[in-house]
Coordinates of C-alpha atoms and ligand atoms in Angstrom, one line a residue:
X1 CA 2.9 -10.6 -24.2
X2 CA 2.7 -9.9 -21.0
X3 CA -1.4 -9.7 -22.0
X4 CA -3.4 -7.0 -22.8
X5 CA -5.8 -5.4 -20.7
X6 CA -5.3 -8.2 -17.9
X7 CA -6.4 -6.5 -14.9
X8 CA -9.3 -5.4 -16.4
X9 CA -12.5 -6.8 -18.6
X10 CA -15.4 -5.5 -20.2
X11 CA -18.1 -6.6 -17.8
X12 CA -16.0 -3.4 -15.2
X13 CA -17.5 -0.6 -16.3
X14 CA -14.3 2.0 -17.4
X15 CA -13.1 2.2 -20.4
X16 CA -9.5 0.1 -21.4
X17 CA -8.0 2.4 -23.2
X18 CA -4.5 1.1 -25.7
X19 CA -2.3 2.7 -27.9
X20 CA -4.6 4.1 -30.3
X21 CA -7.9 4.8 -28.4
X22 CA -6.5 6.7 -25.6
X23 CA -5.1 9.4 -27.7
X24 CA -9.1 9.4 -29.4
X25 CA -10.4 9.1 -25.9
X26 CA -9.2 12.0 -24.5
X27 CA -8.3 14.3 -26.6
X28 CA -11.0 17.2 -27.1
X29 CA -13.4 15.2 -25.4
X30 CA -16.4 16.7 -23.7
X31 CA -16.0 14.8 -20.3
X32 CA -13.0 14.9 -18.4
X33 CA -10.8 12.0 -17.7
X34 CA -9.1 10.2 -14.6
X35 CA -6.9 7.4 -15.9
X36 CA -5.1 4.8 -14.3
X37 CA -1.9 3.9 -16.3
X38 CA -1.4 0.4 -14.2
X39 CA 1.1 -2.8 -15.1
X40 CA 0.2 -5.9 -15.0
X41 CA 3.1 -7.8 -13.7
X42 CA 2.9 -5.0 -11.0
X43 CA 1.9 -6.9 -7.5
X44 CA 0.2 -3.4 -5.9
X45 CA -1.2 -2.6 -9.5
X46 CA -3.1 -6.4 -8.6
X47 CA -3.6 -5.2 -5.5
X48 CA -5.3 -2.5 -6.3
X49 CA -7.7 -3.1 -9.3
X50 CA -10.4 -4.0 -7.0
X51 CA -10.7 -0.9 -5.8
X52 CA -10.5 1.1 -9.2
X53 CA -13.2 -1.0 -10.4
X54 CA -15.1 -0.3 -7.8
X55 CA -15.0 3.0 -8.1
X56 CA -15.4 3.7 -11.5
X57 CA -18.7 1.5 -10.6
X58 CA -19.2 4.1 -7.5
X59 CA -18.8 6.8 -10.2
X60 CA -20.2 5.6 -13.4
X61 CA -23.5 7.9 -13.4
X62 CA -20.6 10.8 -13.4
X63 CA -19.3 9.5 -16.9
X64 CA -20.9 13.4 -18.9
X65 CA -18.5 14.8 -16.7
X66 CA -16.1 12.4 -16.1
X67 CA -15.1 9.1 -17.7
X68 CA -12.6 6.9 -15.9
X69 CA -9.8 4.7 -17.4
X70 CA -7.4 2.4 -17.7
X71 CA -4.2 1.7 -19.7
X72 CA -1.1 -1.2 -19.6
X73 CA 1.8 -0.2 -19.3
X74 CA 3.6 -4.2 -19.3
X75 CA 1.7 -4.5 -23.1
X76 CA 4.4 -4.1 -25.7
X77 CA 1.5 -1.9 -28.2
X78 CA 1.5 0.4 -24.7
X79 CA 5.2 1.1 -24.3
X80 CA 5.7 4.2 -26.3
X81 CA 2.9 5.2 -25.7
X82 CA 3.9 4.9 -21.6
X83 CA 6.9 6.6 -22.6
X84 CA 4.9 9.7 -24.0
X85 CA 2.9 10.2 -21.6
X86 CA 6.1 10.1 -19.1
X87 CA 5.2 7.2 -16.9
X88 CA 7.5 5.2 -15.1
X89 CA 6.6 4.2 -11.9
X90 CA 3.0 1.9 -11.7
X91 CA 0.4 2.7 -10.6
X92 CA 0.6 6.0 -11.9
X93 CA -2.9 8.5 -11.7
X94 CA -3.4 11.4 -14.6
X95 CA -6.7 13.7 -15.0
X96 CA -7.1 15.0 -18.4
X97 CA -9.7 17.9 -18.4
X98 CA -11.7 17.9 -21.3
X99 CA -11.5 19.6 -24.7
X100 CA -8.0 19.4 -24.7
X101 CA -6.6 19.8 -28.0
X102 CA -2.8 20.1 -27.5
X103 CA -1.2 17.1 -26.3
X104 CA -0.7 16.6 -22.9
X105 CA 0.7 14.3 -20.4
X106 CA -2.4 14.9 -17.6
X107 CA -2.2 16.1 -14.3
X108 CA -1.1 13.8 -11.7
X109 CA -3.5 12.8 -9.0
X110 CA -2.4 14.7 -5.7
X111 CA -3.9 13.4 -2.4
X112 CA -1.2 11.6 -0.8
X113 CA -1.2 7.6 -0.9
X114 CA -4.7 7.5 0.2
X115 CA -6.5 6.2 -2.5
X116 CA -10.0 4.9 -0.9
X117 CA -13.2 5.6 -3.5
X118 CA -14.0 8.1 -1.2
X119 CA -10.9 10.0 -1.5
X120 CA -10.7 10.1 -5.3
X121 CA -14.2 11.0 -4.9
X122 CA -13.1 14.2 -3.5
X123 CA -10.4 14.7 -5.5
X124 CA -12.6 13.7 -8.9
X125 CA -14.8 17.2 -7.4
X126 CA -12.1 18.9 -6.2
X127 CA -10.6 18.7 -9.9
X128 CA -13.7 19.4 -12.3
X129 CA -14.4 22.6 -9.3
X130 CA -11.3 24.1 -10.0
X131 CA -10.9 23.2 -13.7
X132 CA -11.5 26.8 -15.6
X133 CA -14.3 27.6 -17.9
X134 CA -13.3 26.6 -20.6
X135 CA -12.5 23.1 -19.4
X136 CA -15.0 22.2 -17.5
X137 CA -17.3 19.3 -19.1
X138 CA -20.9 20.8 -20.3
X139 CA -22.6 18.0 -18.4
X140 CA -20.9 19.8 -14.9
X141 CA -23.4 21.0 -13.1
X142 CA -22.7 23.9 -11.2
X143 CA -20.8 22.5 -8.1
X144 CA -20.7 25.8 -6.2
X145 CA -23.1 26.7 -3.4
X146 CA -26.6 29.0 -4.0
X147 CA -27.1 31.9 -2.6
X148 CA -29.9 32.9 -0.6
X149 CA -31.6 35.0 -3.1
X150 CA -31.1 32.0 -5.6
X151 CA -33.4 29.9 -3.1
X152 CA -35.9 32.3 -2.7
X153 CA -36.5 32.8 -5.8
X154 CA -36.7 29.1 -6.5
X155 CA -39.4 28.5 -3.8
X156 CA -41.5 31.0 -5.8
X157 CA -41.1 30.3 -9.4
X158 CA -42.6 27.2 -11.0
X159 CA -40.6 24.8 -12.4
X160 CA -41.7 21.3 -14.4
X161 CA -38.9 19.4 -12.5
X162 CA -38.1 18.7 -9.0
X163 CA -35.3 21.0 -7.3
X164 CA -33.0 19.5 -4.5
X165 CA -31.7 21.6 -2.3
X166 CA -28.2 20.5 0.1
X167 CA -28.0 22.5 3.1
X168 CA -24.8 21.8 4.2
X169 CA -21.2 23.3 5.3
X170 CA -18.8 24.2 2.9
X171 CA -16.0 20.8 3.5
X172 CA -19.0 18.6 3.4
X173 CA -18.7 16.2 -0.2
X174 CA -22.6 15.1 0.0
X175 CA -24.2 17.6 -2.4
X176 CA -21.4 18.0 -4.3
X177 CA -22.2 13.6 -5.1
X178 CA -25.3 14.0 -5.2
X179 CA -25.5 16.3 -7.3
X180 CA -23.1 14.3 -10.0
X181 CA -24.8 11.2 -9.2
X182 CA -28.8 12.7 -10.7
X183 CA -26.4 14.5 -13.9
X184 CA -28.0 11.5 -16.4
X185 CA -31.0 11.9 -14.9
X186 CA -33.9 13.9 -16.6
X187 CA -36.3 16.5 -14.3
X188 CA -34.5 16.6 -11.3
X189 CA -31.8 19.4 -10.6
X190 CA -29.6 18.8 -7.6
X191 CA -28.3 22.1 -5.9
X192 CA -26.1 22.7 -2.7
X193 CA -26.7 25.8 0.0
X194 CA -24.5 27.3 3.1
X195 CA -26.6 27.0 6.2
X196 CA -25.4 31.3 6.7
X197 CA -28.9 32.6 5.9
X198 CA -30.6 32.7 9.2
X199 CA -33.9 33.7 8.5
X200 CA -33.7 30.8 5.5
X201 CA -32.6 28.3 7.4
X202 CA -35.7 29.2 9.8
X203 CA -38.3 29.6 7.2
X204 CA -37.3 26.1 5.9
X205 CA -37.1 24.6 9.3
X206 CA -34.0 23.3 9.1
X207 CA -32.1 23.3 12.3
X208 CA -28.9 21.0 11.5
X209 CA -26.5 20.7 8.4
X210 CA -26.7 18.6 5.7
X211 CA -30.6 18.7 5.3
X212 CA -31.7 17.9 2.5
X213 CA -35.1 20.2 1.1
X214 CA -37.4 19.0 -1.9
X215 CA -39.1 21.3 -3.8
X216 CA -41.9 19.6 -6.6
X217 CA -42.8 20.4 -10.2
X218 CA -46.0 21.6 -8.8
X219 CA -44.4 24.2 -6.2
X220 CA -45.3 22.6 -3.1
X221 CA -41.9 22.0 -1.2
X222 CA -41.0 20.6 2.2
X223 CA -38.0 18.9 3.9
X224 CA -37.0 15.3 2.9
X225 CA -37.5 13.2 6.2
X226 CA -37.7 9.5 4.2
X227 CA -34.1 9.2 4.5
X228 CA -31.2 10.5 6.3
X229 CA -28.9 13.4 4.0
X230 CA -26.1 10.9 3.1
X231 CA -25.1 10.2 -0.3
X232 CA -26.0 7.0 -1.8
X233 CA -29.1 7.3 0.4
X234 CA -30.4 10.4 -0.6
X235 CA -29.7 9.9 -4.3
X236 CA -31.1 6.6 -4.4
X237 CA -34.3 8.4 -2.9
X238 CA -34.1 11.5 -5.7
X239 CA -33.6 8.7 -8.3
X240 CA -36.6 6.8 -7.7
X241 CA -38.7 9.8 -7.7
X242 CA -41.7 9.5 -9.8
X243 CA -41.0 10.7 -13.8
X244 CA -37.7 11.0 -13.0
X245 CA -35.2 8.6 -15.9
X246 CA -32.1 8.1 -16.5
X247 CA -31.0 9.3 -19.5
X248 CA -29.7 6.9 -22.3
X249 CA -25.9 7.4 -22.3
X250 CA -24.7 9.4 -25.6
X251 CA -22.0 8.3 -26.7
X252 CA -21.2 3.6 -26.5
X253 CA -17.3 4.7 -25.7
X254 CA -16.7 1.9 -23.4
X255 CA -18.6 -0.8 -25.4
X256 CA -16.5 0.2 -28.4
X257 CA -13.5 0.7 -26.8
X258 CA -13.3 -2.5 -24.5
X259 CA -14.0 -5.0 -27.4
X260 CA -11.0 -7.0 -27.6
X261 CA -11.0 -6.7 -24.0
X262 CA -10.3 -10.3 -21.9
X263 CA -9.2 -12.3 -18.4
X264 CA -8.8 -15.8 -20.4
X265 CA -6.7 -18.3 -19.1
X266 CA -3.6 -18.6 -20.8
X267 CA -2.7 -22.0 -23.0
X268 CA -0.3 -23.4 -20.8
X269 CA 3.9 -24.8 -22.3
X270 CA 4.8 -28.1 -20.9
X271 CA 8.2 -27.1 -19.1
X272 CA 10.3 -28.5 -16.1
X273 CA 10.0 -27.2 -13.2
X274 CA 13.7 -28.2 -12.2
X275 CA 14.8 -26.6 -15.1
X276 CA 15.7 -22.7 -15.9
X277 CA 15.2 -21.2 -19.8
X278 CA 16.8 -18.8 -21.9
X279 CA 13.4 -17.3 -22.1
X280 CA 12.9 -16.8 -19.6
X281 CA 16.5 -14.8 -19.1
X282 CA 16.4 -13.3 -22.8
X283 CA 12.3 -11.9 -22.3
X284 CA 13.2 -10.2 -19.0
X285 CA 16.2 -9.0 -20.7
X286 CA 14.1 -7.5 -23.5
X287 CA 11.5 -5.9 -21.4
X288 CA 14.9 -4.2 -18.8
X289 CA 15.5 -2.5 -22.1
X290 CA 12.9 -1.7 -24.3
X291 CA 10.3 -1.0 -22.0
X292 CA 11.4 -0.7 -18.3
X293 CA 14.4 1.7 -19.5
X294 CA 12.9 3.2 -22.1
X295 CA 9.9 4.8 -19.9
X296 CA 13.0 7.2 -18.8
X297 CA 13.7 9.9 -21.6
X298 CA 17.1 10.7 -20.3
X299 CA 19.5 8.7 -18.0
X300 CA 21.8 11.6 -16.1
X301 CA 22.9 11.2 -12.6
X302 CA 22.2 8.1 -9.9
X303 CA 19.9 6.3 -13.0
X304 CA 22.7 6.5 -15.8
X305 CA 25.6 5.3 -12.9
X306 CA 23.0 2.6 -12.0
X307 CA 22.5 1.8 -16.3
X308 CA 26.0 2.4 -16.9
X309 CA 26.9 -0.7 -13.6
X310 CA 24.0 -3.2 -14.7
X311 CA 25.9 -3.1 -18.1
X312 CA 28.5 -4.2 -17.0
X313 CA 27.5 -6.9 -14.5
X314 CA 25.3 -9.0 -17.7
X315 CA 28.0 -8.0 -20.1
X316 CA 30.7 -9.2 -18.0
X317 CA 28.5 -11.9 -16.2
X318 CA 25.1 -12.8 -18.1
X319 CA 24.7 -16.7 -18.9
X320 CA 23.7 -15.6 -22.5
X321 CA 23.9 -17.7 -25.5
X322 CA 26.5 -15.3 -28.0
X323 CA 24.2 -13.5 -30.5
X324 CA 23.1 -12.0 -27.1
X325 CA 26.7 -11.4 -25.6
X326 CA 27.4 -9.5 -28.7
X327 CA 25.2 -6.6 -28.1
X328 CA 25.5 -6.4 -24.1
X329 CA 29.4 -6.2 -25.6
X330 CA 28.3 -3.5 -27.8
X331 CA 26.7 -1.5 -25.3
X332 CA 29.1 -1.8 -22.6
X333 CA 31.7 -0.3 -25.3
X334 CA 29.5 2.6 -26.6
X335 CA 28.7 3.7 -22.9
X336 CA 32.2 3.9 -22.2
X337 CA 33.1 5.8 -25.2
X338 CA 30.6 8.1 -24.3
X339 CA 31.6 10.2 -21.3
X340 CA 28.6 12.1 -21.7
X341 CA 26.8 12.8 -17.9
X342 CA 23.6 12.6 -20.0
X343 CA 21.9 10.2 -22.2
X344 CA 19.0 10.4 -24.2
X345 CA 17.8 6.9 -24.2
X346 CA 16.3 6.6 -28.0
X347 CA 20.0 6.5 -28.5
X348 CA 20.3 3.6 -26.4
X349 CA 17.2 1.9 -28.1
X350 CA 18.3 3.2 -31.3
X351 CA 21.7 0.7 -30.2
X352 CA 19.7 -2.4 -29.1
X353 CA 17.6 -2.0 -32.2
X354 CA 18.9 -1.0 -35.4
X355 CA 22.4 -2.7 -34.3
X356 CA 20.8 -5.8 -34.3
X357 CA 20.5 -6.1 -38.2
X358 CA 24.1 -6.3 -38.2
X359 CA 25.1 -10.4 -38.5
X360 CA 26.1 -11.9 -35.0
X361 CA 24.0 -9.0 -32.6
X362 CA 20.5 -10.4 -32.1
X363 CA 17.7 -9.7 -28.8
X364 CA 14.4 -11.0 -29.0
X365 CA 11.9 -8.0 -29.0
X366 CA 9.0 -10.1 -28.1
X367 CA 8.7 -11.4 -24.1
X368 CA 8.1 -15.7 -24.4
X369 CA 7.5 -16.9 -20.9
X370 CA 7.8 -20.4 -20.0
X371 CA 9.3 -20.7 -16.8
X372 CA 7.6 -18.2 -15.6
X373 CA 4.5 -18.0 -17.6
X374 CA 2.0 -17.2 -15.6
X375 CA -1.6 -19.1 -15.2
X376 CA -3.3 -15.4 -16.1
X377 CA -2.2 -13.0 -18.3
X378 CA -0.9 -10.4 -16.0
X379 CA 0.7 -13.2 -13.0
X380 CA 3.9 -13.6 -13.0
X381 CA 6.2 -12.7 -16.1
X382 CA 8.4 -9.7 -16.1
X383 CA 9.1 -9.6 -12.1
X384 CA 9.3 -13.7 -12.1
X385 CA 12.2 -13.3 -14.7
X386 CA 13.8 -10.1 -12.9
X387 CA 14.5 -12.6 -10.3
X388 CA 15.9 -15.2 -12.3
X389 CA 18.1 -13.3 -13.4
X390 CA 19.6 -11.7 -10.7
X391 CA 20.1 -15.3 -9.3
X392 CA 21.9 -16.4 -12.6
X393 CA 24.3 -12.6 -12.1
X394 CA 25.1 -13.7 -8.4
X395 CA 25.9 -17.2 -10.1
X396 CA 27.6 -16.5 -12.4
X397 CA 29.8 -14.0 -9.8
X398 CA 30.6 -17.0 -7.5
X399 CA 31.8 -18.6 -10.4
X400 CA 33.7 -16.2 -11.9
X401 CA 35.1 -14.4 -8.9
X402 CA 37.6 -12.4 -10.6
X403 CA 35.0 -10.9 -13.7
X404 CA 34.5 -7.7 -12.6
X405 CA 38.1 -7.2 -11.1
X406 CA 39.0 -4.3 -14.4
X407 CA 36.2 -2.5 -14.5
X408 CA 34.5 0.2 -12.6
X409 CA 32.3 -2.0 -10.5
X410 CA 36.1 -4.0 -8.6
X411 CA 36.0 -7.2 -7.1
X412 CA 33.3 -5.6 -4.6
X413 CA 31.6 -9.5 -3.6
X414 CA 28.7 -7.2 -3.4
X415 CA 28.9 -5.8 -6.8
X416 CA 26.1 -7.5 -8.3
X417 CA 23.7 -7.3 -5.3
X418 CA 24.9 -3.4 -5.2
X419 CA 23.8 -2.7 -8.6
X420 CA 20.3 -5.2 -8.3
X421 CA 20.1 -2.8 -5.3
X422 CA 20.0 0.4 -6.9
X423 CA 18.0 -1.1 -10.3
X424 CA 15.1 -2.1 -8.4
X425 CA 15.4 1.3 -6.9
X426 CA 16.1 3.8 -9.6
X427 CA 14.0 1.6 -12.1
X428 CA 11.8 -1.5 -10.8
X429 CA 8.0 0.2 -12.1
X430 CA 6.3 -1.1 -8.6
X431 CA 7.1 0.9 -6.3
X432 CA 5.7 -1.2 -2.8
X433 CA 8.3 -3.6 -4.3
X434 CA 11.0 -1.1 -4.2
X435 CA 10.1 0.3 -1.2
X436 CA 10.4 -3.8 0.5
X437 CA 13.6 -4.6 -1.1
X438 CA 15.2 -1.4 0.0
X439 CA 14.2 -1.8 4.0
X440 CA 15.8 -5.6 3.2
X441 CA 18.6 -3.9 1.5
X442 CA 19.7 -1.8 4.1
X443 CA 19.3 -3.9 7.1
X444 CA 21.9 -6.5 6.3
X445 CA 22.7 -6.7 2.4
X446 CA 26.2 -5.0 3.7
X447 CA 26.8 -7.8 5.3
X448 CA 27.7 -9.5 2.4
X449 CA 31.8 -11.1 2.5
X450 CA 32.4 -13.3 -0.6
X451 CA 30.6 -14.3 -3.5
X452 CA 28.7 -17.1 -2.2
X453 CA 27.3 -14.8 0.5
X454 CA 24.8 -13.1 -2.5
X455 CA 24.7 -16.1 -3.5
X456 CA 22.2 -16.8 -0.3
X457 CA 21.6 -13.5 0.7
X458 CA 19.7 -13.2 -2.4
X459 CA 18.5 -17.3 -2.4
X460 CA 17.0 -15.5 1.6
X461 CA 15.4 -12.6 0.7
X462 CA 13.7 -14.3 -2.0
X463 CA 12.0 -16.9 0.4
X464 CA 10.9 -13.8 2.6
X465 CA 9.5 -12.0 0.0
X466 CA 7.6 -15.7 -0.9
X467 CA 6.2 -15.6 2.7
X468 CA 5.4 -12.5 3.0
X469 CA 3.3 -13.2 -0.6
X470 CA 1.9 -16.2 0.4
X471 CA -1.8 -16.0 0.0
X472 CA -1.6 -12.0 -1.7
X473 CA -3.8 -11.5 -4.8
X474 CA -0.9 -11.6 -7.4
X475 CA -0.4 -14.9 -5.7
X476 CA -0.6 -17.2 -8.7
X477 CA -2.8 -20.6 -7.6
X478 CA -1.0 -23.0 -10.1
X479 CA 2.0 -21.5 -8.9
X480 CA 1.8 -20.7 -4.6
X481 CA 4.7 -18.8 -3.3
X482 CA 6.5 -21.2 -1.6
X483 CA 10.0 -21.6 1.2
X484 CA 12.3 -22.1 -2.2
X485 CA 13.6 -25.0 -3.4
X486 CA 10.7 -27.5 -2.4
X487 CA 12.1 -31.0 -1.3
X488 CA 10.7 -32.3 -4.8
X489 CA 14.1 -30.6 -6.4
X490 CA 16.0 -30.6 -3.4
X491 CA 15.7 -32.7 -0.5
X492 CA 18.8 -32.8 0.8
X493 CA 18.6 -28.5 0.5
X494 CA 16.3 -29.9 3.7
X495 CA 17.7 -30.2 7.2
X496 CA 15.3 -32.0 9.7
X497 CA 12.3 -30.3 10.5
X498 CA 11.4 -29.6 14.0
X499 CA 8.7 -27.9 16.0
X500 CA 7.1 -27.0 12.2
X501 CA 9.7 -24.6 11.0
X502 CA 12.0 -25.0 8.1
X503 CA 15.9 -26.0 8.7
X504 CA 18.1 -26.3 5.4
X505 CA 21.1 -27.2 5.1
X506 CA 22.4 -23.8 3.4
X507 CA 25.7 -25.8 1.8
X508 CA 23.2 -27.7 -0.3
X509 CA 21.2 -24.8 -0.7
X510 CA 24.1 -23.2 -2.2
X511 CA 25.3 -26.1 -4.5
X512 CA 22.0 -26.4 -5.2
X513 CA 21.4 -22.8 -6.7
X514 CA 24.6 -22.8 -8.4
X515 CA 23.5 -26.1 -10.3
X516 CA 20.2 -24.4 -11.5
X517 CA 21.4 -20.9 -11.7
X518 CA 24.3 -22.3 -13.3
X519 CA 25.6 -21.5 -17.5
X520 CA 25.1 -25.4 -17.9
X521 CA 21.9 -26.0 -17.0
X522 CA 20.1 -23.5 -18.9
X523 CA 17.2 -24.8 -21.5
X524 CA 18.0 -23.3 -24.7
X525 CA 13.7 -24.6 -25.6
X526 CA 11.5 -22.1 -27.0
X527 CA 14.3 -19.5 -26.7
X528 CA 13.9 -17.7 -30.5
Ligands
FAD601 P1 9.0 -15.6 -7.9 O1 8.5 -14.8 -6.6 O2 9.1 -14.9 -9.1 O3 9.9 -16.5 -8.3 C1 10.6 -16.2 -9.5 C2 11.4 -18.0 -9.9 O4 12.5 -18.1 -9.1 C3 10.1 -19.1 -9.1 O5 9.8 -20.1 -9.5 C4 11.5 -20.1 -8.8 O6 11.9 -20.7 -10.2 C5 12.0 -19.5 -8.5 N1 12.6 -19.1 -6.8 C6 11.4 -19.0 -6.1 N2 11.5 -18.4 -4.6 C7 13.4 -18.9 -4.6 C8 14.6 -18.3 -4.6 N3 14.1 -17.9 -2.3 N4 15.7 -17.5 -4.5 C9 15.5 -18.4 -5.4 N5 15.0 -18.5 -6.3 C10 13.9 -18.7 -6.2 N6 5.4 -8.6 -5.8 C11 4.1 -8.0 -4.7 O7 3.6 -8.3 -4.8 N7 4.7 -7.3 -3.5 C12 6.5 -7.1 -3.2 O8 6.7 -6.2 -2.6 C13 6.9 -7.5 -4.4 N8 8.6 -7.3 -4.1 C14 8.8 -7.5 -5.6 C15 10.9 -7.3 -5.1 C16 11.4 -7.8 -6.4 C17 13.3 -7.2 -5.9 C18 11.5 -7.5 -6.9 C19 12.0 -8.6 -8.4 C20 9.7 -8.5 -7.4 C21 8.6 -8.1 -6.4 N9 7.8 -9.0 -6.7 C22 6.4 -8.0 -5.4 C23 7.0 -9.3 -7.4 C24 7.1 -11.1 -6.4 O9 8.5 -11.1 -6.3 C25 6.7 -12.4 -8.0 O10 8.5 -11.8 -8.4 C26 5.6 -12.1 -8.7 O11 4.5 -12.2 -7.8 C27 5.5 -13.6 -9.4 O12 5.8 -14.2 -8.4 P2 6.3 -15.6 -9.4 O13 5.1 -17.5 -8.6 O14 6.2 -16.2 -10.9 O15 7.6 -16.4 -8.8

């Protein structure tokens, strides 16, 4: 398994959901929810996790009104759930209104690509404020500004609690943030008001906005001068007033849901770094067919074409064992016999899963990483296997240059690369990766003229990615990003190094790649 809850752990102030708990959590909940559907292997999700964690901590006091959760779509148990929620790219952010009693896929987070903490906080407020009355969380205060007459009556009526009034412009979020920060605190009511009534402003001595005004339980009132009228300072000040106390949380959702969370180290298998393992290739193929593609309800247009090309390439070039090749052949024949312009993916899954019972056809139905195993459960795994898969396919295409001649793809030296390019663009769940890869492909993929050049092109681009990702949070410290192959794997590949720059002997690199990714050398150890 890729590893559940790997990016987030029990210490994080958010709910780690899975296929069972997500329904329980978001349906008919007294609070709204904002969920991150992520994939533990997606580098961008790994990079973003600290921000999401910090956001959850930042708004943890808003919990009665909105809860923050995460769900790992790379966890096998959750594949079907992510599909039900229509999640195909990672990370995907969805809001769920309070008191939802019908299945809903939630509403997409709308604020461009800026997911800094402050922006997310404001998007949450907009969401709560625009929710219709029947789905407004009970705990959510009135986020609208109060009128002059309400202010006047607050100033004259005796209350048993404090009332803080934040005078601010319409677009300021300070008042609403402080209101939500204080919803779990007793003896404190926070309101906001616009600076529209000059007479009131004058009477209260308010010269500029934002300004914060406090009415004491005993009726005395005045401007808060101890702190600036900024969210963090003001919230801390109000929370610390005498007799203002935090109420205990109304439920214990977090502790219950996070019970099996773990961020643990993974026991490493003893494996040989100089070898390619069939277990990695087959696990990657399993993930492609049963998880990544299965996120799409139907395949049509570019997606269907890409899928068909990919299956053709796999059927002709995957260096697999007979029972896997039989599955690919069955799939290929079925696709050729189905001249449909739209195929429900369930039909493909049915074929991949059920035909396996027929003897002689089988593809492992779980991931078993060996050379792609990370030292932590969220590192390496699937993207590692996808690289290896495509390297193997380019090598097979150069060993068998005529393999695709009689297929729809024809004997095109770029066939594997262009299919990989479409696959990454149409299906690869990591958006950032796809963007980067497309940029590289656009630049130079068209210059590839022979199958050997295709092998070298992919090697060169993979090294460019390694170079870019060196030191990134998705780097496994036990498997640092290096220019590959290192000299212990292939000393002849390395030319003279002058002036600190790496130079390659590309003929040697090509021979090495053909050997390393060649069919004969694949180790069957650990393969099912
Ligand atoms: P990987 O880079 O996955 O390599 C797997 C194995 O391939 C290595 O262990 C080694 O045996 C071999 N190898 C290494 N270099 C080469 C080479 N040059 N030629 C041939 N074989 C080699 N992650 C991000 O965070 N940001 C991105 O933009 C991004 N873009 C990606 C684009 C694509 C197309 C893919 C498939 C993945 C992308 N990733 C990205 C994921 C990232 O490249 C790694 O796959 C992931 O971090 C796991 O790293 P790894 O240590 O297992 O090594």
